[in-house]
Each structure stands twice: as structure tokens, then as C-alpha cells.
Tab-separated table of C-alpha atoms in Angstrom:
chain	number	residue	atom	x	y	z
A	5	UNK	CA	-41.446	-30.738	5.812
A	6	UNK	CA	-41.609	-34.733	5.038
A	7	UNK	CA	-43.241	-35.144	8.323
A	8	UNK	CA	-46.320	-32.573	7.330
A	9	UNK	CA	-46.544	-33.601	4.154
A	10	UNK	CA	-46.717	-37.625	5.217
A	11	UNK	CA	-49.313	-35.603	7.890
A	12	UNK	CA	-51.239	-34.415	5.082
A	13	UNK	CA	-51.450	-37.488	2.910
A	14	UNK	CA	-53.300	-39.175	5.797
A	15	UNK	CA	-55.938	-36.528	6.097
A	16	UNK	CA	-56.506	-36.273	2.287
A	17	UNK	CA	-56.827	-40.020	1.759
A	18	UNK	CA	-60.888	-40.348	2.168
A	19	UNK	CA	-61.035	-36.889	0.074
A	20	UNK	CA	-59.130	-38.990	-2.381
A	21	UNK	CA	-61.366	-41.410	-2.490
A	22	UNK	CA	-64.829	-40.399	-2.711
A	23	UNK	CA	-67.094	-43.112	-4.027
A	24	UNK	CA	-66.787	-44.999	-0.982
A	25	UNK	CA	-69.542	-44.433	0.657
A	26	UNK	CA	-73.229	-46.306	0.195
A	27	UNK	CA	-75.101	-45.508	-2.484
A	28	UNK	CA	-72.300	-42.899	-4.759
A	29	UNK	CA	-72.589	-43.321	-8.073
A	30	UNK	CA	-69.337	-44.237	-10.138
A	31	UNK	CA	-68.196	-41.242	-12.419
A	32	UNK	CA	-65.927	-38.164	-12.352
A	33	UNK	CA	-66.428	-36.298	-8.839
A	34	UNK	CA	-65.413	-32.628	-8.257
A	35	UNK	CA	-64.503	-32.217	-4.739
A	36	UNK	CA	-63.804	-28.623	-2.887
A	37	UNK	CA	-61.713	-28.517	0.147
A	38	UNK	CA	-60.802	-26.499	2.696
A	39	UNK	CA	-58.111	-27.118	5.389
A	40	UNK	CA	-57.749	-25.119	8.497
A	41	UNK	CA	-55.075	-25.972	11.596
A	42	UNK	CA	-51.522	-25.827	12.444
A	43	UNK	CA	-50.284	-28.780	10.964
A	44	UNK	CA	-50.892	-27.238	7.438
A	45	UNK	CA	-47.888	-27.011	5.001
A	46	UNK	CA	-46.595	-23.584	5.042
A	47	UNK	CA	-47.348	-22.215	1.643
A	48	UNK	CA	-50.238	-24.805	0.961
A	49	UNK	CA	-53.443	-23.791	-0.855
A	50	UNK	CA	-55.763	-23.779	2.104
A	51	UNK	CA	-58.722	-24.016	-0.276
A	52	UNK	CA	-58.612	-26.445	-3.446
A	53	UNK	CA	-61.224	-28.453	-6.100
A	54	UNK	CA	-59.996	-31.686	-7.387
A	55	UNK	CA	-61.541	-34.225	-9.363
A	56	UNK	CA	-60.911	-37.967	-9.557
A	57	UNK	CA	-62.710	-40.599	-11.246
A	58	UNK	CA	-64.313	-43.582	-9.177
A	59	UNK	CA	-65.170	-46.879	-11.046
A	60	UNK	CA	-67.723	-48.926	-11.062
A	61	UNK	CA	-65.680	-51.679	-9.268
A	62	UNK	CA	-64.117	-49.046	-6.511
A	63	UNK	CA	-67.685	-48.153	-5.989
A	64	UNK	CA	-68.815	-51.377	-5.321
A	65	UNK	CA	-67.805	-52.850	-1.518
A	66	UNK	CA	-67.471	-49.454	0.042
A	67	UNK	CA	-65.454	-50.581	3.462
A	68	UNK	CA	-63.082	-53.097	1.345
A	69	UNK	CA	-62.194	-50.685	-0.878
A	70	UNK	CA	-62.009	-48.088	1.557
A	71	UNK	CA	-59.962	-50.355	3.712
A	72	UNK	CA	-57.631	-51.567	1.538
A	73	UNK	CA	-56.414	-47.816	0.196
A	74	UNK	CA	-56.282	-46.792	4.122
A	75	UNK	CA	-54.077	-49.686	4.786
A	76	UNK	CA	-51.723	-49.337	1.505
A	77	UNK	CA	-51.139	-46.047	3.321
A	78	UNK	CA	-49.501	-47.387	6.012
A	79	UNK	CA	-52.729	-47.310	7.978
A	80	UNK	CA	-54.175	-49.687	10.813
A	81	UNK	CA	-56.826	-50.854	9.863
A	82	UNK	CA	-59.693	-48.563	10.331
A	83	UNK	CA	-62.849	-48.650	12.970
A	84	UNK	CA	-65.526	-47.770	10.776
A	85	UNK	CA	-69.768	-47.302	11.468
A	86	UNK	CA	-72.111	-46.801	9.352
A	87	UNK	CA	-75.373	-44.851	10.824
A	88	UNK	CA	-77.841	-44.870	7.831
A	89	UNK	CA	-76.118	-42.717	5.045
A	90	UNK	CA	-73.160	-41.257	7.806
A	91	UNK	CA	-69.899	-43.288	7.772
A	92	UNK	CA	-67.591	-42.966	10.859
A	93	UNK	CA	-64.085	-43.947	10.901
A	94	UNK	CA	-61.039	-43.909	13.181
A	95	UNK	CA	-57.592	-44.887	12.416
A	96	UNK	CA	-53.915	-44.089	13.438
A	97	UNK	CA	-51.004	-44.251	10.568
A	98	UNK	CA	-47.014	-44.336	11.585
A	99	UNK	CA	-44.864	-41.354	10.367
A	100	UNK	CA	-41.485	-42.277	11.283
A	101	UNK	CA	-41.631	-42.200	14.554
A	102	UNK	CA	-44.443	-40.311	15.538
A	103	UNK	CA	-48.448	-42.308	15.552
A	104	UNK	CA	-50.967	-39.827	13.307
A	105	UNK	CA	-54.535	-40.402	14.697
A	106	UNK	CA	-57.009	-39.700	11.815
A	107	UNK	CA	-61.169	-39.675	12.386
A	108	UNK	CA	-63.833	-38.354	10.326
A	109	UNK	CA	-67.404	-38.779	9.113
A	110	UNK	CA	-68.696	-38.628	5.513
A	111	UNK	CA	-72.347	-38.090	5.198
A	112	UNK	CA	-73.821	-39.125	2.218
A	113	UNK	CA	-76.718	-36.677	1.116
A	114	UNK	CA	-77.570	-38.910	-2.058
A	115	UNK	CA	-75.884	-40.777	-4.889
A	116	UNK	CA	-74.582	-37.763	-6.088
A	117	UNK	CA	-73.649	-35.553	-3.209
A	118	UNK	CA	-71.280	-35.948	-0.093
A	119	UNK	CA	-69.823	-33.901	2.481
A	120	UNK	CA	-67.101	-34.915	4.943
A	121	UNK	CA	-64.843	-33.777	7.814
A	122	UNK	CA	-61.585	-35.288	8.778
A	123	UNK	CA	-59.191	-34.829	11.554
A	124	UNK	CA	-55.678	-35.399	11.600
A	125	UNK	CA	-53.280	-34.865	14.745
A	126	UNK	CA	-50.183	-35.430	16.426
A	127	UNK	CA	-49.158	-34.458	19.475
A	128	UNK	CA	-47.567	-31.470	17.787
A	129	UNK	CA	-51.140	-30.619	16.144
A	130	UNK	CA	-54.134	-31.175	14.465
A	131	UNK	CA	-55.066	-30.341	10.767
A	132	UNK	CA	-59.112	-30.491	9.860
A	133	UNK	CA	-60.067	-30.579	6.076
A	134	UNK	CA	-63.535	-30.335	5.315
A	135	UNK	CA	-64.941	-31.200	1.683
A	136	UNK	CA	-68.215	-30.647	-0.536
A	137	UNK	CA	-68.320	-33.218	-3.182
A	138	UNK	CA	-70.456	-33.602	-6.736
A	139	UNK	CA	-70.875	-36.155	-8.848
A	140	UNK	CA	-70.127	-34.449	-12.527
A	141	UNK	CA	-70.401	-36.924	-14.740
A	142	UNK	CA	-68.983	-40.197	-16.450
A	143	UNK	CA	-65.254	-40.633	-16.175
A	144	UNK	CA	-63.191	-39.041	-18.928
A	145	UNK	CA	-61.542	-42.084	-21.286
């Protein structure tokens, strides 16, 4: 169970951290996900809305930021591309003793709309999520 869950947390990371990409606005995002594969938690919602507030300052140097969260993760650090408003990313994370590869694209439709697609796998596995997220407003005090 740790290892899926530590599984998990990789894959969720850029859906935790949507105002990364160029041109989001800061604010309170709503973002709806839906995770399909066999690395899924038993029991797990496969379909979920979040929200989490992005600042101004997270908002601001998209593959820092970006970067920085990936690698508090215990992330290497991740290839990323940018082709016009479509980010592309590869990394691998350590779980113990078993390397997680992650890759995924986030395209930005505009500054208040994004839509991504992330893969997670092991040998044992893979485990896509794929998101819709809105921008719904200023963050909540």
C-alpha cells in the first residue's frame, strides 16, 4: 500500500500544482481528475475535483517553481519543453527501491483553462491521470 500510494503522489504532483504553466492566472483553480490503470489504490476515487490556490509568486517562473516542488518530491530533476502553450516533462522519482518514471504534457488553452495528462509506471504498472482545470476565482483569505 505505501508503495502505491508514494506511486500516486508522483503522478498527482503537476495536478497539484496547476499555475505552472505560461500565461495561468494566479487564483483558486478547480481541477477534475480522472485516473485509469493498474497501479491505482484499491478503493481510490477514480474520479475527483480539487481546488488549490496558486499565488501570484508560484505563478511567476513557471519551470523554477515547477522544478523545485518536483524535486522536494524526491524527484530528478525534470526534462521539460515548452512548444508554444504545451509543456512536456519527463522525470523518474525513487520509491524505496524501485525508480517511478513520470511524463506528461499540460496544454495551456488560455490564462484560465488547462488540460493535462500524466503517466506514471513501474515495472509492475502504469497509472494515467488526466485533468480539466478552471480558473474560479481569487484565492479564499
Amino acid at each position: 500500500m505505501k508503495k502505491n500510494h508514494l506511486f500516486l503522489t508522483a503522478a498527482l504532483f503537476f495536478l497539484a500544482a496547476p499555475g505552472l504553466a505560461a500565461d495561468l492566472k494566479p487564483g483558486q483553480w478547480e481541477v477534475k481528475q480522472r485516473m485509469t490503470g493498474d497501479q491505482a489504490p484499491p478503493g481510490m476515487n477514480k474520479e475527483k475535483t480539487k481546488t488549490r490556490c496558486i499565488t501570484a509568486e508560484e505563478a511567476k517562473d513557471t519551470e523554477e517553481a515547477l522544478r523545485q516542488k518536483w524535486m522536494g518530491s524526491g524527484c530528478d530533476n525534470p526534462e521539460m519543453d515548452w512548444d508554444g502553450d504545451t509543456l512536456k516533462w519527463q522525470t523518474q522519482c525513487q520509491s524505496g527501491k524501485r525508480t517511478l518514471s513520470s511524463s506528461g504534457t499540460m496544454n495551456v488553452e488560455d490564462e484560465e483553462h488547462y488540460s493535462t495528462e500524466i503517466t506514471t509506471g513501474t515495472e509492475r504498472g502504469k497509472l494515467t491521470i488526466k485533468a480539466e482545470a478552471r480558473w474560479i476565482g481569487p484565492c479564499n483569505s
